[in-house]
Coordinates of C-alpha atoms in Angstrom, one line a residue:
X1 CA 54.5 6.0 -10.9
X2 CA 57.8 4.0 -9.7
X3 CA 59.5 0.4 -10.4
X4 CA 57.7 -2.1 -7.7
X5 CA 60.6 -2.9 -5.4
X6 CA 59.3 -6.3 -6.0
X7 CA 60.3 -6.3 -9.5
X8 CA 62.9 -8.9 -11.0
X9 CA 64.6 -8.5 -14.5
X10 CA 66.4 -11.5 -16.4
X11 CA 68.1 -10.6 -19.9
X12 CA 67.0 -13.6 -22.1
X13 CA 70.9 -15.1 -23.6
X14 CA 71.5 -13.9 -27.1
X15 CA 68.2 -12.0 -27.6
X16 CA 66.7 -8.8 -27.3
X17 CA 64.5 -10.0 -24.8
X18 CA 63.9 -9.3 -21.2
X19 CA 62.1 -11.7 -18.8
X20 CA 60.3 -9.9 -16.2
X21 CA 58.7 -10.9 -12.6
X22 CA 57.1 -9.4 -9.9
X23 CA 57.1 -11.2 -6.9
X24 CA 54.1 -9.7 -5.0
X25 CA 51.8 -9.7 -8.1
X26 CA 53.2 -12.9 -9.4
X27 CA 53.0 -11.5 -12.8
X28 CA 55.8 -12.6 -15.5
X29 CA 56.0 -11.2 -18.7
X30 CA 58.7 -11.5 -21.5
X31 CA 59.3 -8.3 -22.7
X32 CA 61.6 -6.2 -25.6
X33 CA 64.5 -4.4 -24.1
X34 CA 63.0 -0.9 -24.8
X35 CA 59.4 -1.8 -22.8
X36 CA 62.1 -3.0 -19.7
X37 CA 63.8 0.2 -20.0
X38 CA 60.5 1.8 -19.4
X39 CA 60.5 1.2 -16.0
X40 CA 63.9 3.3 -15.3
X41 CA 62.6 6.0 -17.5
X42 CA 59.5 6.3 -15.5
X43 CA 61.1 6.4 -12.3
X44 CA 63.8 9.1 -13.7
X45 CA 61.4 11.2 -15.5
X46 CA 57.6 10.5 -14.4
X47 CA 56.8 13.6 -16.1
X48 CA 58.5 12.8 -19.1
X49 CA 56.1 12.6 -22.5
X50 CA 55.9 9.6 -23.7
X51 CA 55.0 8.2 -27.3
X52 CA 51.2 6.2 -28.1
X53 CA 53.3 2.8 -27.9
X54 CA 54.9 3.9 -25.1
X55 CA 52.0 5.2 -22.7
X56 CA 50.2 1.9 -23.5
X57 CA 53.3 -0.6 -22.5
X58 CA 53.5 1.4 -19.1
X59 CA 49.6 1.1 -18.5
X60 CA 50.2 -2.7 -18.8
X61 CA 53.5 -2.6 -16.6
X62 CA 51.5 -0.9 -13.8
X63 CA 48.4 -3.2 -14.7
X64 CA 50.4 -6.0 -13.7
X65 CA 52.1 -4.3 -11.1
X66 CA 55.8 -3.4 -12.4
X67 CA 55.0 -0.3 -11.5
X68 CA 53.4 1.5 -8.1
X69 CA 52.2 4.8 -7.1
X70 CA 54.8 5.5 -4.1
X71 CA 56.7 3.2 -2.2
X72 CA 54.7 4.0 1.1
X73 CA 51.7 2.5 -0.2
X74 CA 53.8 -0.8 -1.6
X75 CA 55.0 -1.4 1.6
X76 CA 51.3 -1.1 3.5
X77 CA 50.0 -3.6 0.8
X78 CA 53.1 -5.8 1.9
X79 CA 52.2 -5.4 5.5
X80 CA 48.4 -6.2 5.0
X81 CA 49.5 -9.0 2.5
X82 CA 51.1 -10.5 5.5
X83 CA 48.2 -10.1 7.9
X84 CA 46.1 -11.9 5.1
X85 CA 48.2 -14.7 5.1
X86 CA 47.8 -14.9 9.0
X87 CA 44.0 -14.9 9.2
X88 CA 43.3 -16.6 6.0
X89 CA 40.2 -18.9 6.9
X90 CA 40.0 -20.8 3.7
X91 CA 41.8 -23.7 5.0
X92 CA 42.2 -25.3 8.7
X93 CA 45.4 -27.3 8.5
X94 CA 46.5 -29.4 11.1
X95 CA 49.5 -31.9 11.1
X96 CA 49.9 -34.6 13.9
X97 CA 52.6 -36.5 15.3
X98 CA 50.9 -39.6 15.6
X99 CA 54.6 -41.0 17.3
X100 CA 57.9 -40.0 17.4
X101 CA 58.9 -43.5 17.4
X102 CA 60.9 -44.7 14.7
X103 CA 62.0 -47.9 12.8
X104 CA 64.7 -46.5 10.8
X105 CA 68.6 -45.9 12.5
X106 CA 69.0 -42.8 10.0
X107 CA 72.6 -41.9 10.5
X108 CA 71.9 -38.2 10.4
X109 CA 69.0 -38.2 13.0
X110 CA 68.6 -38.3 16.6
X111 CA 65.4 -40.4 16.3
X112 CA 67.3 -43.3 14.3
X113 CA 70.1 -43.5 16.9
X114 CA 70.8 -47.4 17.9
X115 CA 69.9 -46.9 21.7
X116 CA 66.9 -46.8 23.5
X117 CA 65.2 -43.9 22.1
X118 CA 62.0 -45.9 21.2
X119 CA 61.7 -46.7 24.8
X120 CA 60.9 -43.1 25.4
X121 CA 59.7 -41.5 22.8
X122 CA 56.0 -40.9 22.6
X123 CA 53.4 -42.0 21.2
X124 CA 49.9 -41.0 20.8
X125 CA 47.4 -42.9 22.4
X126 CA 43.5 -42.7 21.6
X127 CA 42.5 -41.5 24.6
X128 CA 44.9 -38.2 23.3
X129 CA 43.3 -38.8 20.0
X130 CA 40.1 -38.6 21.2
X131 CA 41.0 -35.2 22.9
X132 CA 42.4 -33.6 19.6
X133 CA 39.5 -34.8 17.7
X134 CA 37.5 -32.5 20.4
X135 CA 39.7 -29.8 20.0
X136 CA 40.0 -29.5 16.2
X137 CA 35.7 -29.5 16.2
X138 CA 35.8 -26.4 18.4
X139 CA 38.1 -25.0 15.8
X140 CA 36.5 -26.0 12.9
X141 CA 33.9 -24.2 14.3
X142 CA 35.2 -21.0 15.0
X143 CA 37.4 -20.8 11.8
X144 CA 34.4 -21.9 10.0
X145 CA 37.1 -23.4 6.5
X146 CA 36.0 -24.4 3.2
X147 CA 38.8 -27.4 3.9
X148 CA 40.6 -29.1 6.4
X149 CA 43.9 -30.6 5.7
X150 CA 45.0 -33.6 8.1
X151 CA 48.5 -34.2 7.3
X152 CA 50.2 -37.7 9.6
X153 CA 53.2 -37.0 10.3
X154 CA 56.2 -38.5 13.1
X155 CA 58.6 -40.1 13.4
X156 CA 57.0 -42.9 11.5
X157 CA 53.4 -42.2 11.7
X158 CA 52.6 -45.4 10.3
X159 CA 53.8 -47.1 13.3
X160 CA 50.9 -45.9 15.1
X161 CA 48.1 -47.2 12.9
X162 CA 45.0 -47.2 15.1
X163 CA 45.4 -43.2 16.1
X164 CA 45.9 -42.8 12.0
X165 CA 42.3 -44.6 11.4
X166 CA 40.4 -43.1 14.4
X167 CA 41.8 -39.7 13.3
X168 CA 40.7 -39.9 9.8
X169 CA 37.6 -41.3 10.5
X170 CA 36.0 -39.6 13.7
X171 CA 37.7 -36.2 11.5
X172 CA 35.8 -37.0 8.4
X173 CA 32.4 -37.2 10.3
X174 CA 33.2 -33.8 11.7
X175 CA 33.8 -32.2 8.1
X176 CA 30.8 -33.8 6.4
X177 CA 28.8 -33.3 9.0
X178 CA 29.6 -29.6 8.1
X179 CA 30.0 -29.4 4.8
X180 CA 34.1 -29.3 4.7
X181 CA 36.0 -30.6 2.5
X182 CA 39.0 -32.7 3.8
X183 CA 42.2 -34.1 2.5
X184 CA 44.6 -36.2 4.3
X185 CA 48.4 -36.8 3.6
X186 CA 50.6 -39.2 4.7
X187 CA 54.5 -38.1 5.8
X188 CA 56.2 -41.9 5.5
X189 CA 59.4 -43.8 5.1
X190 CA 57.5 -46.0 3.0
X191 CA 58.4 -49.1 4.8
X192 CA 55.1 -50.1 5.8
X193 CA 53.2 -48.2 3.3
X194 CA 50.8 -51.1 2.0
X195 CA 47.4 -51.3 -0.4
X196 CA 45.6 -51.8 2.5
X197 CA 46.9 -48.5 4.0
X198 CA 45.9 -46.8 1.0
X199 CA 42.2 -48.4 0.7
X200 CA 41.5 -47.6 4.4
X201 CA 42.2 -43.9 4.2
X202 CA 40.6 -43.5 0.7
X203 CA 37.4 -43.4 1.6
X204 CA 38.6 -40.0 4.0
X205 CA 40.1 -37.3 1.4
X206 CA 43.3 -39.5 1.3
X207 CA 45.5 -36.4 -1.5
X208 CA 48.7 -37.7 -1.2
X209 CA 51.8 -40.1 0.5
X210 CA 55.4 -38.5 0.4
X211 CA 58.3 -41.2 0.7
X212 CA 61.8 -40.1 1.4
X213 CA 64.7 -42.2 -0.8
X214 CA 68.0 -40.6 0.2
X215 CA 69.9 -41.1 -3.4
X216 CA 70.5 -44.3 -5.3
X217 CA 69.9 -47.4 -3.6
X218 CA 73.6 -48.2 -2.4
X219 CA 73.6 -44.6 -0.8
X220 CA 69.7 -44.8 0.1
X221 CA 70.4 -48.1 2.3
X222 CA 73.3 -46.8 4.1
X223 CA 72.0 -43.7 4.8
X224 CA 68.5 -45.3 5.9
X225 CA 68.7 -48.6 7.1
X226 CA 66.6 -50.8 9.8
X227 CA 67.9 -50.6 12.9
X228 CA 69.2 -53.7 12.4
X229 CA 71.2 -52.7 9.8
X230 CA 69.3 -54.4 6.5
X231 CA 68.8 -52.2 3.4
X232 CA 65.3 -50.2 3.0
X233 CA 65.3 -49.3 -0.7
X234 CA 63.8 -52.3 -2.7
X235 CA 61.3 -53.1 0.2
X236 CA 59.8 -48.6 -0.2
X237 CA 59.9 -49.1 -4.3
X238 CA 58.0 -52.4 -3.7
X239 CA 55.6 -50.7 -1.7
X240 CA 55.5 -47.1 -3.9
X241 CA 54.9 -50.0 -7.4
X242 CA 51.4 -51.0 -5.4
X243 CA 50.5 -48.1 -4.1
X244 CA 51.0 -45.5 -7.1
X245 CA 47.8 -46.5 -9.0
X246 CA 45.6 -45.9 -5.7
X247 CA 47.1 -42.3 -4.7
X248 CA 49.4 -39.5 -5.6
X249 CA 52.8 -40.2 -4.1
X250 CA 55.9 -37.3 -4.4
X251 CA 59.4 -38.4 -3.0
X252 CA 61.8 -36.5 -1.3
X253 CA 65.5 -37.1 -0.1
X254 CA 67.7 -35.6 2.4
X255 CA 71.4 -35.3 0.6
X256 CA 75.0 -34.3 2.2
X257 CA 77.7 -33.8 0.3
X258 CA 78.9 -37.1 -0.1
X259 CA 75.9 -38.2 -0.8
X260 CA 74.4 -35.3 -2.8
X261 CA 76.4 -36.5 -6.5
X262 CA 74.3 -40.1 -6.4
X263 CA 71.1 -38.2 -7.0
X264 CA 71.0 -38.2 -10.8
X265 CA 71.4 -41.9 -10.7
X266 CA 68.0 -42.0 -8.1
X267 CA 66.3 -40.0 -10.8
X268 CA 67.4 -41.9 -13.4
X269 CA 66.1 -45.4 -11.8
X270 CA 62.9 -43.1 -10.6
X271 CA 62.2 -42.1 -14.4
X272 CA 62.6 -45.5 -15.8
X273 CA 59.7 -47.1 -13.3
X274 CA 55.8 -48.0 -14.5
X275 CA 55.2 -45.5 -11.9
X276 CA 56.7 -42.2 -12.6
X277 CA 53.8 -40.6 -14.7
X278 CA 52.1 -40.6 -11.3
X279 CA 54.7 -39.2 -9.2
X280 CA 53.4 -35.7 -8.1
X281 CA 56.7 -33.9 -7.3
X282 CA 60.5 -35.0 -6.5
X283 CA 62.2 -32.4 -4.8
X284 CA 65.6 -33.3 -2.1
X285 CA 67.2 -31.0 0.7
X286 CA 70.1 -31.1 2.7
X287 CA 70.8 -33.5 5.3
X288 CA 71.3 -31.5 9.2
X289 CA 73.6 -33.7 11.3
X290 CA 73.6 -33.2 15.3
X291 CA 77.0 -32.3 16.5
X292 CA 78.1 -31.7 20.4
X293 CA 77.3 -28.9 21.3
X294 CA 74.5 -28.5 18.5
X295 CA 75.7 -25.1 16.7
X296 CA 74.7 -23.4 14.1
X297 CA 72.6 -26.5 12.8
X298 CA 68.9 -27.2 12.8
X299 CA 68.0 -29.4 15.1
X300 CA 66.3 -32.6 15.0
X301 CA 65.0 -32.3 18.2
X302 CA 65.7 -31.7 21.9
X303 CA 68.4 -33.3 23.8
X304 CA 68.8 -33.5 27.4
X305 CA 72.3 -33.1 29.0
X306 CA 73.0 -36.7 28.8
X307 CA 72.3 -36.4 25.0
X308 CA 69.1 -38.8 25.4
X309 CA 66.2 -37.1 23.3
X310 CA 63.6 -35.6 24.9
X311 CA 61.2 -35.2 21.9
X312 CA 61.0 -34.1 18.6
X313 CA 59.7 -34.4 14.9
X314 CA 61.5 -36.0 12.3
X315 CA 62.7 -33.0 10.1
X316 CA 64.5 -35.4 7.6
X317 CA 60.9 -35.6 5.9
X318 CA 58.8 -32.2 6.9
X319 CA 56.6 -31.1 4.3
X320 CA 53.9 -33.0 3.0
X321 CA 55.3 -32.2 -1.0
X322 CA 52.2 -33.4 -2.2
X323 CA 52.5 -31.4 -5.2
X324 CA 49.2 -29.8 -4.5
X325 CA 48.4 -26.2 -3.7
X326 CA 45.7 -26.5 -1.7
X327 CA 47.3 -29.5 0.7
X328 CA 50.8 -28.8 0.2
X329 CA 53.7 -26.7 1.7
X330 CA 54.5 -28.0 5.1
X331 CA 58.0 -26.7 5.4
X332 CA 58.7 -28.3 1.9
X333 CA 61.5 -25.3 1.2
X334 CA 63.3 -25.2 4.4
X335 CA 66.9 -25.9 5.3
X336 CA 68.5 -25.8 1.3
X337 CA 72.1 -25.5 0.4
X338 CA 71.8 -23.0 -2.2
X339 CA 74.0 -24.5 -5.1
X340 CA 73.4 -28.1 -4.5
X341 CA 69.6 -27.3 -4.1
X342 CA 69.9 -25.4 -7.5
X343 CA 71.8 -28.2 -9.2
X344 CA 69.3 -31.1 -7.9
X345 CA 66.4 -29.1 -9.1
X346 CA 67.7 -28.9 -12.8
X347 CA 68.5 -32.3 -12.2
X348 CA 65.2 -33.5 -11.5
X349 CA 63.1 -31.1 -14.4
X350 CA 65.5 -32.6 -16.7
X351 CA 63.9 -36.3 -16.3
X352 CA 60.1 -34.5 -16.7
X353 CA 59.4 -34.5 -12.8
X354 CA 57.9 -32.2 -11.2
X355 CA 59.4 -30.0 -8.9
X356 CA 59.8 -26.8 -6.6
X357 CA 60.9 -24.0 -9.1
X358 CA 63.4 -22.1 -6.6
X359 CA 60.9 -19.2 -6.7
X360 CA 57.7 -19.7 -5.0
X361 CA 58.7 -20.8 -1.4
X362 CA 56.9 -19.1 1.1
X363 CA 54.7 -18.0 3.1
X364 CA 54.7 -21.2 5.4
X365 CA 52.8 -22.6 7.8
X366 CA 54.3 -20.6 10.3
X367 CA 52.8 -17.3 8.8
X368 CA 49.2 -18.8 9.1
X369 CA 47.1 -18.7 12.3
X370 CA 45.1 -21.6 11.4
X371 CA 47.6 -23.9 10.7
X372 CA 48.9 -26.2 13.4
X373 CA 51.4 -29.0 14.5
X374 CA 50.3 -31.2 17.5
X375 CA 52.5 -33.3 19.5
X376 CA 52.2 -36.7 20.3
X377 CA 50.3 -35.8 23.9
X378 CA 48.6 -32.8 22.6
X379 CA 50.6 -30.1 22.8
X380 CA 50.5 -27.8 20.0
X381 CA 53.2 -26.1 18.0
X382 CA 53.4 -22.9 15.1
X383 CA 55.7 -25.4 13.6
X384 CA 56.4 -28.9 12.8
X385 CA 59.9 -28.0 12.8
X386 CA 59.6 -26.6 16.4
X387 CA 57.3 -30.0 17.4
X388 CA 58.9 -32.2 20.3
X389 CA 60.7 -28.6 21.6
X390 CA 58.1 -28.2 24.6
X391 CA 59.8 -25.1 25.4
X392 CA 58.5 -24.0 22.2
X393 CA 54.6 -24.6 22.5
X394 CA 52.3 -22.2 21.9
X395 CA 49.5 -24.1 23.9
X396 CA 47.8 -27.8 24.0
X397 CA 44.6 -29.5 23.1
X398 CA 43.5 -30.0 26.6
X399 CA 43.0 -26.2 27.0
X400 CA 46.1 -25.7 29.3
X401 CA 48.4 -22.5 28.0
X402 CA 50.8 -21.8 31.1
X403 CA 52.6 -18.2 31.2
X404 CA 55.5 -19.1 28.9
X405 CA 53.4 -20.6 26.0
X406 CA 51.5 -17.4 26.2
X407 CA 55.2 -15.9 25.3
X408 CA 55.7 -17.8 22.7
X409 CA 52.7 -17.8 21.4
X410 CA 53.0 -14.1 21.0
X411 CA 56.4 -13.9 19.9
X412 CA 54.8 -16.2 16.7
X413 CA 52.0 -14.4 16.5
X414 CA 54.0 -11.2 15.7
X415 CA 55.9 -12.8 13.4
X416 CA 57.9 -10.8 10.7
X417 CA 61.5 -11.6 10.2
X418 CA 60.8 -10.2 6.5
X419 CA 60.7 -6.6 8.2
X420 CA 64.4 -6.9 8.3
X421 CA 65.0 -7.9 5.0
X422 CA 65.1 -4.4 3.2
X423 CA 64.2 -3.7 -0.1
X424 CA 64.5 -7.1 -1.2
X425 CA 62.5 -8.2 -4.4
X426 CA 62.0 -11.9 -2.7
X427 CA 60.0 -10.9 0.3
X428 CA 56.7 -11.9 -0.3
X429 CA 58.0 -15.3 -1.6
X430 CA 60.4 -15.8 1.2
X431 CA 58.8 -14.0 4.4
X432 CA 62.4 -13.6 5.6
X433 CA 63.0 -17.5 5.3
X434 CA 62.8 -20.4 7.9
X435 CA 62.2 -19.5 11.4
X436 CA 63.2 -23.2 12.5
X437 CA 66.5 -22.2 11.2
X438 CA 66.8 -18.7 12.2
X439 CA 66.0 -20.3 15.8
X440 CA 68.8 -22.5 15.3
X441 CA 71.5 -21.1 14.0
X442 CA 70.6 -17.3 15.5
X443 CA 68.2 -18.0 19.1
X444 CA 66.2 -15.4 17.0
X445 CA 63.2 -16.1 14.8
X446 CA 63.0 -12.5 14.2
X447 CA 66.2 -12.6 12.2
X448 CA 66.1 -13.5 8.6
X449 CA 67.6 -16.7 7.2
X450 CA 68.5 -15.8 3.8
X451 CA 68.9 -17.9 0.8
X452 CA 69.2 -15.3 -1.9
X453 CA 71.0 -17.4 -4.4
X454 CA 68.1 -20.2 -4.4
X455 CA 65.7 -17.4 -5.9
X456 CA 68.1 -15.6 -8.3
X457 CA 68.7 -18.9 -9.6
X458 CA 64.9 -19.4 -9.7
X459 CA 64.2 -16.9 -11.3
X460 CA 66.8 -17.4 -14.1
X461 CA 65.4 -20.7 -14.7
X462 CA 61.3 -19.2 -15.1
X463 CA 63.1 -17.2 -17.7
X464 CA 64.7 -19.5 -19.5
X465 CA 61.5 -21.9 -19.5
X466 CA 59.4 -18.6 -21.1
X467 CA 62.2 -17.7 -23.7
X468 CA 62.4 -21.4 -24.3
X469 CA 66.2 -21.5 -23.5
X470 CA 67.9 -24.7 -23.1
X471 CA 69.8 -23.9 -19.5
X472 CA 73.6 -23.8 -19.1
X473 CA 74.5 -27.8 -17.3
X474 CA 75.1 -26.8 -13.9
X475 CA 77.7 -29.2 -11.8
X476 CA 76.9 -29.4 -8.2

């Protein structure tokens, strides 16, 4: 027997005590030093004899999977690990772009420019809607799920109401009719997030609403205003007070680093509202401004040589952080800055929220065959974060795949950025990190994107929570 390379050891602060994790089992145990130098001693000396007390702590190290026959046969469990995650059938996920229209003038997005963008952006009609509602029965079908996840998404979905409605309640005929259970989450700004909203998807597996407030509400309203310019904030808490007691809301925020230091004030107000017992999770990323030429920087969406946009979803919001694990995870983890990311996190499990815990990230949606993104006009995407990029589609509803989204759809189908990540205790957890970004920054979603620091620090604070450690402050 041999340490899993998947293993992860923590020394507990003044104490004799050794936090332990393994990534691929998900086991975490806190251990004495001696039982965690076990797992040296075992790999040094398998043959070694070892004591009654000794023999019995190693049984349950390799119980819980500290420790592995031979590294060979780790890394085929990795590999079929992965292909699990691929074919899973469990769940049928599919997230639409209702619109990429949007009534926001977000300084940092492409979508909330102050030109014409809404002129051409695109919007689903319910002829289209009809289609996909076609499209996903023949897959529901052949996948044959326990659950279907409908997760609206945009731009602002909620500016397209009537494909939202006909969606949720041709979809919910489907799944009944077959005995599927189906949840539905909303992806809003929270502007026109009302009651009535609320009551008239209730009645179709309505899980969650995530609402984006970008700091405190100075910073929020001049990060997110109308496009006329007025303030958002007070109008989204308004609407997040009414709707709270129908339905699980989680709030995100996109932060930069001048705006990244108003954040403890948001989750200050946040904490002191009638509302924040029901707040599911509160978890913030990093704002990715377009630039000319767009370099090294996530894009927002695709922009033709005049700069116009050609489509594209709204990234400032991906990820459905619902809180939930069996309807969340729609890139909730992508695009962090390690130390801020780090920093906000404390920030936030410091006022009781809850929140991502730096460790379990990953697989996303990317990794999972049944799990789609579908554009505005029905073409269909591996990604929300690839969604608008036509060049990137890996087919469309109407049952038209030209030669180049056969490409691509192979190139995602085979899929494994994590195979050039080494040794590295974090793979199953990370898969080799976001593929939007590798895209990005690298034209290469084979490459890793690695935020190492984001699970060390993780990790640290798991152990802290088992030891019951009060954790250092950290200053962003």
């Amino acid at each position: 027997m041999q340490p899993s390379m998947f293993n992860v050891q923590v020394p507990v602060p003044g104490r004799d005590e050794v936090f332990l994790m393994n990534t691929f089992s998900d086991a975490q145990l806190l251990v004495s030093t001696d039982v965690a130098s076990l797992l040296e001693r075992a790999e040094a000396a398998p043959a070694a004899p070892w004591s009654g007390a000794e023999q019995a702590a190693l049984e349950t190290l390799a119980e819980h999977g500290f420790l592995v026959p031979d590294r060979e046969g780790e890394r085929a469990k990795l590999d079929q690990y992965f292909r699990d995650v691929r074919d899973d059938t469990d769940q049928f996920r599919m997230t639409v772009l209702t619109t990429l229209q949007c009534n926001f003038a977000c300084d940092y997005c492409i979508q909330g420019d102050h030109g014409d963008y809404n002129k051409n952006a695109s919007k689903m009609s319910l002829e289209t809607a009809a289609d996909l509602v076609r499209w996903a029965t023949g897959r529901l079908d052949a996948v044959r799920p326990s659950r279907y996840v409908l997760t609206l998404f945009g731009g602002e979905p909620l500016l397209n109401l009537p494909v939202c409605y006909f969606l949720a309640e041709e979809m919910w005929k489907v799944t009944q009719a077959r005995g599927i259970e189906m949840l539905v989450n909303v992806i809003t700004n929270g502007l026109l997030l009302t009651e009535e909203v609320v009551d008239r998807l209730t009645p179709y597996g309505l899980n969650g609403i995530k609402v984006t407030l970008d700091g405190d509400r100075d910073t929020h309203n001049r990060m997110r205003p109308l496009r006329g310019g007025q303030g958002t904030f007070d109008k989204i808490i308004a609407n997040v007070r009414k709707a709270a007691p129908k339905v699980r809301i989680s709030i995100g925020g996109n932060f930069d680093a001048e705006s990244v230091d108003s954040y403890p004030a948001l989750l200050d107000f946040l904490a002191e509202q009638e509302f924040a017992p029901r707040l599911s999770k509160v978890a913030f990323k990093p704002v990715i401004k377009p630039s000319a030429p767009p370099k090294h920087i996530i894009p927002l969406m695709a922009v033709g040589d005049g700069g116009k946009p050609l489509a594209g979803a709204c990234m400032t919001a991906a990820g459905s952080g619902i809180g939930s694990g069996k309807a969340s995870s729609i890139c909730d983890n992508c695009h962090f800055v390690d130390e801020q990311m780090n920093y906000l996190r404390e920030e936030t499990e410091k006022r009781g929220f809850p929140t991502m815990d730096g460790v379990h990230m990953g697989p996303c949606e990317i990794h999972k065959k049944h799990a789609q993104t579908i554009g505005p006009e029905g073409a269909i995407y591996a990604c929300p974060g690839f969604a608008g990029e036509r060049q990137q589609a890996v087919g469309n509803i109407h049952g038209r795949r030209d030669v180049g989204q056969e490409v691509i759809a192979g190139k995602y189908e085979g899929l494994a950025a994590w195979k050039a990540c080494g040794d590295c205790a974090f793979i199953p957890v990370c898969a080799g990190g976001c593929t939007t970004a590798a895209h990005a920054e690298f034209g290469d979603i084979q490459k890793p994107n690695c935020h190492l620091p984001v699970f060390e620090a993780g990790v640290k604070a798991l152990a802290l929570k088992a030891a019951g450690v009060r954790p250092e402050p950290v200053t962003a």
